[in-house]
Coordinates of C-alpha atoms and ligand atoms in Angstrom, one line a residue:
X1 CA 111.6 150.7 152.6
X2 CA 114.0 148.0 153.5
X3 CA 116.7 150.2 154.9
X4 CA 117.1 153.3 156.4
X5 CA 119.4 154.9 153.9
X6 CA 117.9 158.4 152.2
X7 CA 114.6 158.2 150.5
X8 CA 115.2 160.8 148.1
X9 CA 117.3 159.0 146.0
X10 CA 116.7 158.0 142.4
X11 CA 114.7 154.9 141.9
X12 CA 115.2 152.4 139.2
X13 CA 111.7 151.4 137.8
X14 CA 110.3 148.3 136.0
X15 CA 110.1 148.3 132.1
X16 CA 106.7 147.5 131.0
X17 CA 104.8 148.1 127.8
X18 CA 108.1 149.4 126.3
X19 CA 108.4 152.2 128.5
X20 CA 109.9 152.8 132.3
X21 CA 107.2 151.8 135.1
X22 CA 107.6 154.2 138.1
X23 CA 107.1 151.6 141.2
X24 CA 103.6 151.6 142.9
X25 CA 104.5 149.3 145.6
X26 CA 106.2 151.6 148.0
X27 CA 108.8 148.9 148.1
X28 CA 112.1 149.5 147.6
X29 CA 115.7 148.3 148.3
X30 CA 118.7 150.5 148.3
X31 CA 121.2 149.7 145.1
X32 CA 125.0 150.4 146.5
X33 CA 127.9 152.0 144.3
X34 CA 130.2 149.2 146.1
X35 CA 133.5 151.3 144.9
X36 CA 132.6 154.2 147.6
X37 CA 130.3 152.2 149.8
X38 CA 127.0 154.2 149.6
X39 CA 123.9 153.6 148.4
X40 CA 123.0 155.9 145.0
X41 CA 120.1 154.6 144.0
X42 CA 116.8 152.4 145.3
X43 CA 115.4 149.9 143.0
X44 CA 111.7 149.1 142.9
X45 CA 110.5 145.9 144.5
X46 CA 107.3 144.8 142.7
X47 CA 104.1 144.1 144.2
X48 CA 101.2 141.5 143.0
X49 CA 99.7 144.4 141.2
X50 CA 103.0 145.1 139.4
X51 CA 103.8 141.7 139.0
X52 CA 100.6 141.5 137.2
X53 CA 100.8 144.2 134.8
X54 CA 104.3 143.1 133.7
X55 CA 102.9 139.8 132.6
X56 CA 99.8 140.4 131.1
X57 CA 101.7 142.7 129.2
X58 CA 104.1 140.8 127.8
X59 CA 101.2 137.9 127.6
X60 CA 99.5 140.6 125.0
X61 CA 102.4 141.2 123.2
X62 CA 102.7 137.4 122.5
X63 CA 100.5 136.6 119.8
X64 CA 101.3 139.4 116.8
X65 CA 105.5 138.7 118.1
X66 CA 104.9 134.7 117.6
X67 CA 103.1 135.6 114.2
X68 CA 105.8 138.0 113.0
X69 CA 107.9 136.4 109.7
X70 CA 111.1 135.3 111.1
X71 CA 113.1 137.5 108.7
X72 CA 112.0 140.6 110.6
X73 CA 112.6 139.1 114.1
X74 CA 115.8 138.7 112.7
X75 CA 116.5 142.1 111.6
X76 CA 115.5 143.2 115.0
X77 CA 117.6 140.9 116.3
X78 CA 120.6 142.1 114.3
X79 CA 119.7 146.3 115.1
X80 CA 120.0 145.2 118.8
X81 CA 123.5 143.4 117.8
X82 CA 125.3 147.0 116.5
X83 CA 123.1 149.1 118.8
X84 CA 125.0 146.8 121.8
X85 CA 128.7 146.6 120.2
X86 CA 128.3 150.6 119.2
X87 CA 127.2 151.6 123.1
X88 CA 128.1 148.7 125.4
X89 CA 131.0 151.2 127.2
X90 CA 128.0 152.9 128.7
X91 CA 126.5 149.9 129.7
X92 CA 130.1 148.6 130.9
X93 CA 129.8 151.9 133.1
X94 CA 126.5 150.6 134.8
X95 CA 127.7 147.5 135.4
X96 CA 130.4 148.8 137.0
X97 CA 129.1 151.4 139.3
X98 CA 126.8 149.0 140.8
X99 CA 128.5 145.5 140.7
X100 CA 132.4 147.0 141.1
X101 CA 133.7 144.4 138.9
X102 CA 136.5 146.8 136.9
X103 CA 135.4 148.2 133.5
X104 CA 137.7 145.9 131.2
X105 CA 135.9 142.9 132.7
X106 CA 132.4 144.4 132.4
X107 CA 133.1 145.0 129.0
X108 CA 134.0 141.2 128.9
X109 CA 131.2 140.0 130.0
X110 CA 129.1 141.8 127.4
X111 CA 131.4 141.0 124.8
X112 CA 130.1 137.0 126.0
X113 CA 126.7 138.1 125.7
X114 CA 126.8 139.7 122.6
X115 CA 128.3 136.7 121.7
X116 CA 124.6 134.8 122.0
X117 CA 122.4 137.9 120.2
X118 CA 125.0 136.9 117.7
X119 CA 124.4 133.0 117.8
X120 CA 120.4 134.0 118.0
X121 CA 120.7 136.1 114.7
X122 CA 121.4 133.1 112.9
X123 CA 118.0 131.4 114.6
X124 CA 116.1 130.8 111.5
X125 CA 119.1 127.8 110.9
X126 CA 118.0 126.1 114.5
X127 CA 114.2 126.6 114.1
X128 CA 114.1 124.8 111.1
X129 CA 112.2 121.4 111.2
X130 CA 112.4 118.0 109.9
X131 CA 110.7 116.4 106.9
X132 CA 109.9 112.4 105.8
X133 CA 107.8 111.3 103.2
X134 CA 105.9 108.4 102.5
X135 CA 106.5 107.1 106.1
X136 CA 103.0 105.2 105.1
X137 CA 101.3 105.1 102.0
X138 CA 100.4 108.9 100.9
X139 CA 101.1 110.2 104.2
X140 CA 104.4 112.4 104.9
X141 CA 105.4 113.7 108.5
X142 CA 107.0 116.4 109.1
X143 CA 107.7 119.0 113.0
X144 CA 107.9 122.7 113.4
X145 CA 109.4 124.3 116.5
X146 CA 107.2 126.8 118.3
X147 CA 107.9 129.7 120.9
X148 CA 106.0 128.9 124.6
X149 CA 104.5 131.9 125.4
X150 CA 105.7 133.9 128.1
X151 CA 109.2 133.2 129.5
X152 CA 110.6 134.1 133.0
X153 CA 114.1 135.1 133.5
X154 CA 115.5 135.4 136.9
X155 CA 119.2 136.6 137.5
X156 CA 121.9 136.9 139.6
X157 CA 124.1 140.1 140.6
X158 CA 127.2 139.2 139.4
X159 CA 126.9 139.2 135.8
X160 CA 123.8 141.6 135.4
X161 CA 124.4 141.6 131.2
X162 CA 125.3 138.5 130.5
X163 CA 123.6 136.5 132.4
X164 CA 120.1 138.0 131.3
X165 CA 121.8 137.6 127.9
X166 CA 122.5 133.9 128.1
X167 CA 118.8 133.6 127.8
X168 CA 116.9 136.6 126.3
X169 CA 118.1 136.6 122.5
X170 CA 117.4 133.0 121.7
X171 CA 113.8 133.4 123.8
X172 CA 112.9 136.6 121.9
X173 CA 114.3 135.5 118.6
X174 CA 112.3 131.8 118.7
X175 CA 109.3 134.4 119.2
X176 CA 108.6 134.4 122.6
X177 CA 108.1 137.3 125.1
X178 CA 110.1 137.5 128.0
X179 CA 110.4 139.0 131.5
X180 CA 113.2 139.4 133.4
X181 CA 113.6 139.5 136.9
X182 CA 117.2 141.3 137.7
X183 CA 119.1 141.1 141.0
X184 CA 117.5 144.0 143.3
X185 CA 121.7 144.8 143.5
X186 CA 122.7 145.9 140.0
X187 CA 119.2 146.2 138.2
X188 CA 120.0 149.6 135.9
X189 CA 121.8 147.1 132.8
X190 CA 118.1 145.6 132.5
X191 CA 116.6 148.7 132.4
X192 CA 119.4 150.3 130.1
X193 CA 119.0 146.7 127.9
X194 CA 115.2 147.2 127.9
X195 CA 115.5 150.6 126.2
X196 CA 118.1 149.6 123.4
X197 CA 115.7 147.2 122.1
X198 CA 113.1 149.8 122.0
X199 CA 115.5 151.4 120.5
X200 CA 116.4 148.1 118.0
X201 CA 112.4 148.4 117.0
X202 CA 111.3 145.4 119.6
X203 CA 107.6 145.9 119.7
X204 CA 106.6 147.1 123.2
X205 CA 105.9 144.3 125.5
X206 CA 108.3 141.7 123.8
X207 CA 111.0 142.4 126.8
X208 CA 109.8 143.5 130.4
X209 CA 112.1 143.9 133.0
X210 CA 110.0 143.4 136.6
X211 CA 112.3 144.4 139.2
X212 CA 112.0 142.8 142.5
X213 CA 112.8 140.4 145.4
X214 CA 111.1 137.1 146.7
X215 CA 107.9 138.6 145.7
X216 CA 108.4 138.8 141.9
X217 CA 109.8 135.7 142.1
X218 CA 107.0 133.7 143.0
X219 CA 104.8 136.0 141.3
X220 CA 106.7 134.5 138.3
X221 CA 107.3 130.9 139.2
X222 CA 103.2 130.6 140.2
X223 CA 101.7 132.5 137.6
X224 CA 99.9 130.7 135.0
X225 CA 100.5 132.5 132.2
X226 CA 104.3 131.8 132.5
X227 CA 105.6 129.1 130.3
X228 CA 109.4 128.4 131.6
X229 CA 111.6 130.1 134.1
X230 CA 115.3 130.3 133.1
X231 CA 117.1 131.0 136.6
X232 CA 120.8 131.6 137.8
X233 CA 121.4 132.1 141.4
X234 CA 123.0 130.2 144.3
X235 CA 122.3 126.5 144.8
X236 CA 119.3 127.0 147.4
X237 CA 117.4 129.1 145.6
X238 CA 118.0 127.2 142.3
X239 CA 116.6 124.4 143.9
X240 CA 113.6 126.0 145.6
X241 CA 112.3 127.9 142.1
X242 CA 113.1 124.5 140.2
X243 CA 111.0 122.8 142.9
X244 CA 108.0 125.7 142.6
X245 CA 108.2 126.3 139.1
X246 CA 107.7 122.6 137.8
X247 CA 105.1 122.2 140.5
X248 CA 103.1 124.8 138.7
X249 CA 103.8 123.2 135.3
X250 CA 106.6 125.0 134.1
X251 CA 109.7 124.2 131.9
X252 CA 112.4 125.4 134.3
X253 CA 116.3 125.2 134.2
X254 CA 117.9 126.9 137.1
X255 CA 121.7 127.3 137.5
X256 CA 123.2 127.6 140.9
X257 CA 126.4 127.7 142.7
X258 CA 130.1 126.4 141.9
X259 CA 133.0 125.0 143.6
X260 CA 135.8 124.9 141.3
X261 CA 139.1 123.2 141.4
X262 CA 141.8 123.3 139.4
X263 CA 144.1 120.3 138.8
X264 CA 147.7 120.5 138.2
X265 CA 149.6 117.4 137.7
X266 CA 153.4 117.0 138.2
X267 CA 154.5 117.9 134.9
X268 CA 152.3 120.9 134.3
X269 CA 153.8 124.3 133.3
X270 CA 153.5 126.3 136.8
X271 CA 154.1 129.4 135.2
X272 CA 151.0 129.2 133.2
X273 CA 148.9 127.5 136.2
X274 CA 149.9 130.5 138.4
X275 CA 149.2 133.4 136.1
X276 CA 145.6 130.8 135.5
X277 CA 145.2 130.7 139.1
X278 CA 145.2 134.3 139.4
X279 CA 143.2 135.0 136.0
X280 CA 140.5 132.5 137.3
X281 CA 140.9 132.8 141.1
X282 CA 140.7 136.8 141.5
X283 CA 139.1 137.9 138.2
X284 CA 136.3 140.1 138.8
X285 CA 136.6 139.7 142.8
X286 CA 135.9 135.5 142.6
X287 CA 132.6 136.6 142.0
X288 CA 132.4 134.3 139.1
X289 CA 130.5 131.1 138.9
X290 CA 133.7 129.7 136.7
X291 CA 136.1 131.2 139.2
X292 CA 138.7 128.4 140.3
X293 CA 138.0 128.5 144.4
X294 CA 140.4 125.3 145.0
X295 CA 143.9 124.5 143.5
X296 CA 144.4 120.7 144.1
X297 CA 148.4 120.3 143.5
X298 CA 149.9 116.8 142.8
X299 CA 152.6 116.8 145.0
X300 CA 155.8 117.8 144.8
X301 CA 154.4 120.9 143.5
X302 CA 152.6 122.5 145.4
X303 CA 155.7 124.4 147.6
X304 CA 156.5 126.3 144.1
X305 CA 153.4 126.6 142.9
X306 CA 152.7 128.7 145.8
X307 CA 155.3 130.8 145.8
X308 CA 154.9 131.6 141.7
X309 CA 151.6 132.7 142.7
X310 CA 152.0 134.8 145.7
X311 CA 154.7 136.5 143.8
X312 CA 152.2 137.5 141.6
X313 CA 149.2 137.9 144.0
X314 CA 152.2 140.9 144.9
X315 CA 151.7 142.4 142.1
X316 CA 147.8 142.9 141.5
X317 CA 146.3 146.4 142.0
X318 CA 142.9 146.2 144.4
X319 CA 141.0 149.8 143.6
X320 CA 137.9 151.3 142.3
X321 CA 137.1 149.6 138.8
X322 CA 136.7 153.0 137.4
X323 CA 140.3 153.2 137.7
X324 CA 143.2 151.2 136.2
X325 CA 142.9 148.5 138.5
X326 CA 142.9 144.7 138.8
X327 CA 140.0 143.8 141.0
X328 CA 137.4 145.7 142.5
X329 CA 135.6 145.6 145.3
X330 CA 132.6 142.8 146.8
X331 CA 129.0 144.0 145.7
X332 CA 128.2 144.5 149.2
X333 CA 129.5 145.2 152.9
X334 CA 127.0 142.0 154.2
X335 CA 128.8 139.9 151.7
X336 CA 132.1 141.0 151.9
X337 CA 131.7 140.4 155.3
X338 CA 130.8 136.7 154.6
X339 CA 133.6 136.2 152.2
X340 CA 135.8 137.5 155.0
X341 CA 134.5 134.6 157.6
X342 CA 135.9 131.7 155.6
X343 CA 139.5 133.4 156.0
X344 CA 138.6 132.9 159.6
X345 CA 137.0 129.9 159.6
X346 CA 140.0 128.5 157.5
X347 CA 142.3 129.4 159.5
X348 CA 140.5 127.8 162.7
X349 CA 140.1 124.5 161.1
X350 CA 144.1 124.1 160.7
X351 CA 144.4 126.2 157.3
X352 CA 147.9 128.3 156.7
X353 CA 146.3 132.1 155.9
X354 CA 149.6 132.7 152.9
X355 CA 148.4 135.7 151.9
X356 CA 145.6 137.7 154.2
X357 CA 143.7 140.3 152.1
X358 CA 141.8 141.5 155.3
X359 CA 142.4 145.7 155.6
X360 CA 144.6 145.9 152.2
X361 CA 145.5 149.3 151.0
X362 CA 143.3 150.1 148.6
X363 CA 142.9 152.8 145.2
X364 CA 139.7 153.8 146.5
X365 CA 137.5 154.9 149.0
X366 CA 138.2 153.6 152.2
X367 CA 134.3 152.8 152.4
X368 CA 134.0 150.5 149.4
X369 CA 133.8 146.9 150.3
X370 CA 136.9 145.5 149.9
X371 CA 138.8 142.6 150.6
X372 CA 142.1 141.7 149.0
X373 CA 143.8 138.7 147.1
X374 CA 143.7 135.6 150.0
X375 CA 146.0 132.5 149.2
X376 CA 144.7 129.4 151.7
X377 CA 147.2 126.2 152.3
X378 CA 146.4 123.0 153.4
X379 CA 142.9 123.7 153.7
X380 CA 141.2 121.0 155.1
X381 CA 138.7 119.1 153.2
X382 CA 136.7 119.2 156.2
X383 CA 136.3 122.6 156.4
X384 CA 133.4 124.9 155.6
X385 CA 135.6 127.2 153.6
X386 CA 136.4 123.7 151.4
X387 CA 133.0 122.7 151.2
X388 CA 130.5 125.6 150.9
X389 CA 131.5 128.0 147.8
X390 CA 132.7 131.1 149.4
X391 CA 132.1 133.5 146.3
X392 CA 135.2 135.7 146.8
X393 CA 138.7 136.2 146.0
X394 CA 139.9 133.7 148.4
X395 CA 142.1 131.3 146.5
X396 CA 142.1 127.5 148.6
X397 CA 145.3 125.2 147.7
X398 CA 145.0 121.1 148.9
X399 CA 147.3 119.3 148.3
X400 CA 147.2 115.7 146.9
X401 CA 149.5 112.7 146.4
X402 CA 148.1 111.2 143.2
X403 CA 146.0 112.3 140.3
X404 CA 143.7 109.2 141.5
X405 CA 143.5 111.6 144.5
X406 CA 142.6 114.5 143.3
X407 CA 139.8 113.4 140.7
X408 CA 138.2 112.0 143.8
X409 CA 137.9 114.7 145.5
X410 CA 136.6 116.6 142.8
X411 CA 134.1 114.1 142.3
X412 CA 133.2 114.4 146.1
X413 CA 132.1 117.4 145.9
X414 CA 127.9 118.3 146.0
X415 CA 128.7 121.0 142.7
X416 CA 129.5 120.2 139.5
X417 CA 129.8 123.1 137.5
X418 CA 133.1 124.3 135.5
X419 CA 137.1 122.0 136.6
X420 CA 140.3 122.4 134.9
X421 CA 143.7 120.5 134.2
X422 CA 146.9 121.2 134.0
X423 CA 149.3 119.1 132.3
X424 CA 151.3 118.3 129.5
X425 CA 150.1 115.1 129.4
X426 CA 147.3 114.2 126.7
X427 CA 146.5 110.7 128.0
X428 CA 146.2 112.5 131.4
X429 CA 143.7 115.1 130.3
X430 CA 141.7 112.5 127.9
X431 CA 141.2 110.3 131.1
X432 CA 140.5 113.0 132.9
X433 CA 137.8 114.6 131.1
X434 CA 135.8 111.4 130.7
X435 CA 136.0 110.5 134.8
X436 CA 135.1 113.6 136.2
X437 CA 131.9 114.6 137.2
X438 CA 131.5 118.1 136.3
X439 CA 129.7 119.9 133.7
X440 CA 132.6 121.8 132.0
X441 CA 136.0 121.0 131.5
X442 CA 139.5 123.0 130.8
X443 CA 142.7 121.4 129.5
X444 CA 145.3 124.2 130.6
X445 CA 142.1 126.6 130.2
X446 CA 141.2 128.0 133.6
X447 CA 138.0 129.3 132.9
X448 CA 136.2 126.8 130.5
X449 CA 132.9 128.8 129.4
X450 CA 131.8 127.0 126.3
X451 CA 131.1 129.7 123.6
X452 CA 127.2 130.6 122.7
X453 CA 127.3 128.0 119.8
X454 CA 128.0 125.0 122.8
X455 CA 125.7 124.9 125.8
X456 CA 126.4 126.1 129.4
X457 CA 125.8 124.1 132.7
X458 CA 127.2 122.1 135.5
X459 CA 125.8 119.5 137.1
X460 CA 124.7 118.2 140.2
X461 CA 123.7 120.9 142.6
X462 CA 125.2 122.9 139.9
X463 CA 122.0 122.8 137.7
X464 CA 118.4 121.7 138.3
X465 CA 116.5 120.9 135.1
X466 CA 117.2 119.6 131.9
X467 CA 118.3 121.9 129.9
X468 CA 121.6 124.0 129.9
X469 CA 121.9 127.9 128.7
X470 CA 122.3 128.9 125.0
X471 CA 123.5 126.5 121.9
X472 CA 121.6 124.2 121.2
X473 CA 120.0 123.3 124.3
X474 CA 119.0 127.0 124.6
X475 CA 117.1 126.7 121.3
X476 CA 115.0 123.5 122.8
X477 CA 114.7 125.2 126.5
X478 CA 112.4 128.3 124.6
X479 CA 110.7 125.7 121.8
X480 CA 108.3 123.3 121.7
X481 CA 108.0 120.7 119.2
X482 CA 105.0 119.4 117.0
X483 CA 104.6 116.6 114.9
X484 CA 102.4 116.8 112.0
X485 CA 101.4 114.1 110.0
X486 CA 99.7 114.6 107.0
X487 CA 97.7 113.1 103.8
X488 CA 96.7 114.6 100.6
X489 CA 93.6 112.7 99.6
X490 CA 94.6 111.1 95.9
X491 CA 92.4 108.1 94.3
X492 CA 93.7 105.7 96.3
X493 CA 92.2 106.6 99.3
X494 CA 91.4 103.7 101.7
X495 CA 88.2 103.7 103.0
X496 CA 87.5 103.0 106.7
X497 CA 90.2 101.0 109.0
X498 CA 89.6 101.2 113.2
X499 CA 93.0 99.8 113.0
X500 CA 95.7 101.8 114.8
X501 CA 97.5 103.5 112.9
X502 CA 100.7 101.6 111.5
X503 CA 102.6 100.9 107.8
Ligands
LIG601 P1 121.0 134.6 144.7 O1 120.6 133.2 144.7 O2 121.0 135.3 146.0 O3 120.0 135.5 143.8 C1 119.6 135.1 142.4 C2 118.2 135.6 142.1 O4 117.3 135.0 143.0 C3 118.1 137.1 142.3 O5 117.4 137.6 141.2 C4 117.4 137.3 143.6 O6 116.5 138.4 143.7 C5 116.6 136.0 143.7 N1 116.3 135.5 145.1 C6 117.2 135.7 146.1 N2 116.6 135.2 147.2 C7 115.5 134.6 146.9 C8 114.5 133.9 147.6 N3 114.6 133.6 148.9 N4 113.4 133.4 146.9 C9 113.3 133.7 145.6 N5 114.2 134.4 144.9 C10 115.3 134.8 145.5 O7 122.4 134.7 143.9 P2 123.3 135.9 143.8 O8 124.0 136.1 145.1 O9 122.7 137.0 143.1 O10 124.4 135.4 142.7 C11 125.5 134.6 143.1 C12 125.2 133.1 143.0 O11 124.8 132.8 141.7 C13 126.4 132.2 143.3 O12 126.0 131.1 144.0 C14 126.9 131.8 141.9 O13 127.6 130.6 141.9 C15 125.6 131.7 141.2 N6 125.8 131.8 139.7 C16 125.7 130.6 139.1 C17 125.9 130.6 137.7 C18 125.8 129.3 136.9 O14 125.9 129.4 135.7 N7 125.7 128.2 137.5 C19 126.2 131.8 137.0 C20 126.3 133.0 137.8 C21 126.0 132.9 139.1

């Protein structure tokens, strides 16, 4: 027990060998309903034993999944597509008991996952290999793409279905086995995930979900039978289970934190960047790795921008997401808490506090973890609630003299993950988007996810690895490549040549 909040509470258990895993660790973590403040569940935290059994499980189910014809992979793939778009209000339901995030925007972000069991439908298109002939006399080469083996997935709380879901269709459907390692703070839409494709006729062991902290972590990064580890989380731990996990000879790509800024230029609408501010800056609490954290305003504009958007910050409904709200509550009270600092700490280091969303009125509970709308001016550069990524709906305005100005400090930044523009200039946005540093790029879009047939990732401390999520660069992350190079004897065979091998 990690807390002391009641025992007698449901736990959520593993999924292994296509059926729930009570927990036989006597570990467990309490899962909070963050809408009403109280925890309603524990989830298991795996021990080595468990950690064990998940993989060699899905280690087992490896071979006869690999040797499956890709057509029927495929028609699994597809049963899992209209078994997710006929039920996903259920599972918007447990995402949103457990993360807060309000319903319509859970059933967003499954709508962006189902986007990629849609893109891996189509696999057999990406798996396909290449062909020459007669690269030598009577010898033709040709490559195939094969699955690794087991895969790893490790994921962060605050998309607990798509995030899993950039990952897990193109892994399963290049034929490899996978387990997934939730957040311990909204694990049920693995579980519930887990048991559609049972559902979908995934043969048992094909998708595990290990639920755990630390523990199952490392059990994943240092066991040997894992191939790759796909990770999202903050920067730290990004870094710390890139560092493990390709010291123990995996592929890994791990995503980590954001700092995103918008930047609006002069002639720029303002009435479309502040209703994009809010979209991007409040949307699902800020606790989105796309969220924009910092506006960066080329003066004179930054006096009305402000205003447009506290007008509207006015206007936006803070509540339980079960309700008709606009923004839920923080996942938890430690991290609400956090978030909360930075308004402090802001404000200490010289920052005007515009609108304080510290004890707002609230639809809700008076327990749930909430904090309201915050609008920051003149934050300082200098200033930890500039610098560090704050993960909340605290919205940071700095203002600039020059667009010069502002791309540098975009560029100074240690992340690297999603920026935006604003402006009504197209030689503006086209120089923009080839100086700055950052992974993914808006033109008047606020939220520039790339859909699942284009890659996602940032850079810098944005993303350790190689390899970015889905698209193509999903397809090579769970593949390897071979090479084949082959001769059908005919009478002209050569007769013995040491020689390497050349034209
Ligand atoms: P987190 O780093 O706390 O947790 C992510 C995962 O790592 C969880 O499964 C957790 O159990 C595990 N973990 C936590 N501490 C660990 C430790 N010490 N050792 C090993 N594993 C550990 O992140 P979070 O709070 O769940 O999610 C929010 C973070 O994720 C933010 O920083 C956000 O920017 C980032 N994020 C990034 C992207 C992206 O695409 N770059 C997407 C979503 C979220």
């Amino acid at each position: 027990m990690t807390t002391d909040t009641p025992t007698d509470l449901p736990v959520v258990p593993h999924w292994i060998d296509g059926a729930e895993s009570p927990s036989t660790s006597g570990r467990t973590a309490p899962v909070f309903d963050p809408a009403i403040g109280v925890a309603t569940k524990r989830v298991a935290l795996a021990d080595q034993a468990e950690i064990e059994k998940a993989i060699a499980s899905a280690n087992a189910a490896f071979p006869a999944w690999r040797d499956m014809s890709l057509a029927k992979r495929q028609n699994i793939l597809f049963a899992f597509r209209e078994l997710l778009n006929e039920r996903k209000g259920e599972l918007a339901e447990i995402i949103t008991s457990e993360h807060g995030k309000v319903v319509s925007d859970a059933l967003g972000e499954i709508a962006r996952g189902q986007e990629v069991v849609e893109f891996a439908t189509g696999l057999a298109h990406h798996l396909k290999g290449e062909y020459s002939e007669q690269v030598s006399t009577g010898i033709d080469v040709y490559s195939t793409k094969q699955p690794l083996g087991v895969v790893g997935i490790i994921s962060p709380f605050n998309f607990p279905a798509m995030v899993p879901a950039w990952f897990f269709p193109i892994a399963i459907a290049a034929g490899n086995t996978v387990v997934l390692k939730p957040s311990e703070k909204d694990p049920s839409a693995a579980i519930w995930m887990a048991k559609l494709w049972k559902e979908a006729g995934l043969p048992d062991g094909v998708f595990t979900v290990l639920n755990g902290d630390k523990e199952a972590v490392d059990g994943l990064l240092t066991h040997p039978d894992v191939r790759a580890i796909s990770f999202v989380g903050s920067t730290p731990i990004a870094k710390y289970v890139y560092e493990t996990g390709t010291a123990h000879g995996k592929r890994v790509q791990a995503l980590g934190g954001a700092k995103n800024h918008m930047l609006v230029l002069p002639d720029a609408d303002l009435d479309l960047v502040a209703d994009s501010a809010i979209n991007a800056g409040f949307g699902s609490a800020g606790e989105r790795c796309m969220a924009i954290s910092v506006v960066v305003a080329v003066e004179p504009v930054a006096d009305d921008l402000i205003a447009k958007i506290g007008e509207r910050m006015a206007t936006l409904t803070v509540g339980d997401g079960r309700r008709s709200c606009d923004m839920g509550p923080l996942v938890t009270e430690v991290h609400r808490d956090k978030v909360a600092s930075y308004i402090g700490i802001a404000e200490e280091d010289g920052a005007t506090v515009v609108v304080d969303g510290r004890g707002i009125e609230v639809d809700g509970d008076p327990n749930g973890f909430w904090l309201g709308p915050t609008l920051l001016d003149n934050v300082p550069t200098t200033s930890r609630a500039y610098t560090e990524e704050i993960f909340g709906p605290v919205l940071s305005v700095v203002r600039v003299q020059s667009y010069e100005e502002g791309v540098a400090l975009i560029n100074g930044g240690a992340f690297g993950n999603g920026t935006a523009i604003f402006t009504n200039d197209g030689g503006a946005a086209r120089r923009f988007q080839n100086e700055v540093q950052v992974g993914m790029i808006g033109i008047n879009v606020p939220i520039p996810v790339p859909v699942a047939t284009f890659s996602f990732g940032g850079w810098k401390d944005s993303l350790f690895g190689d390899t970015k999520a889905h698209g193509a660069e999903g397809v090579k992350f769970f593949t390897q490549q071979k090479a084949i190079t082959s001769r059908w004897l005919d009478p002209s065979h050569g007769g013995i040549n040491l020689g390497f091998p050349q034209n």
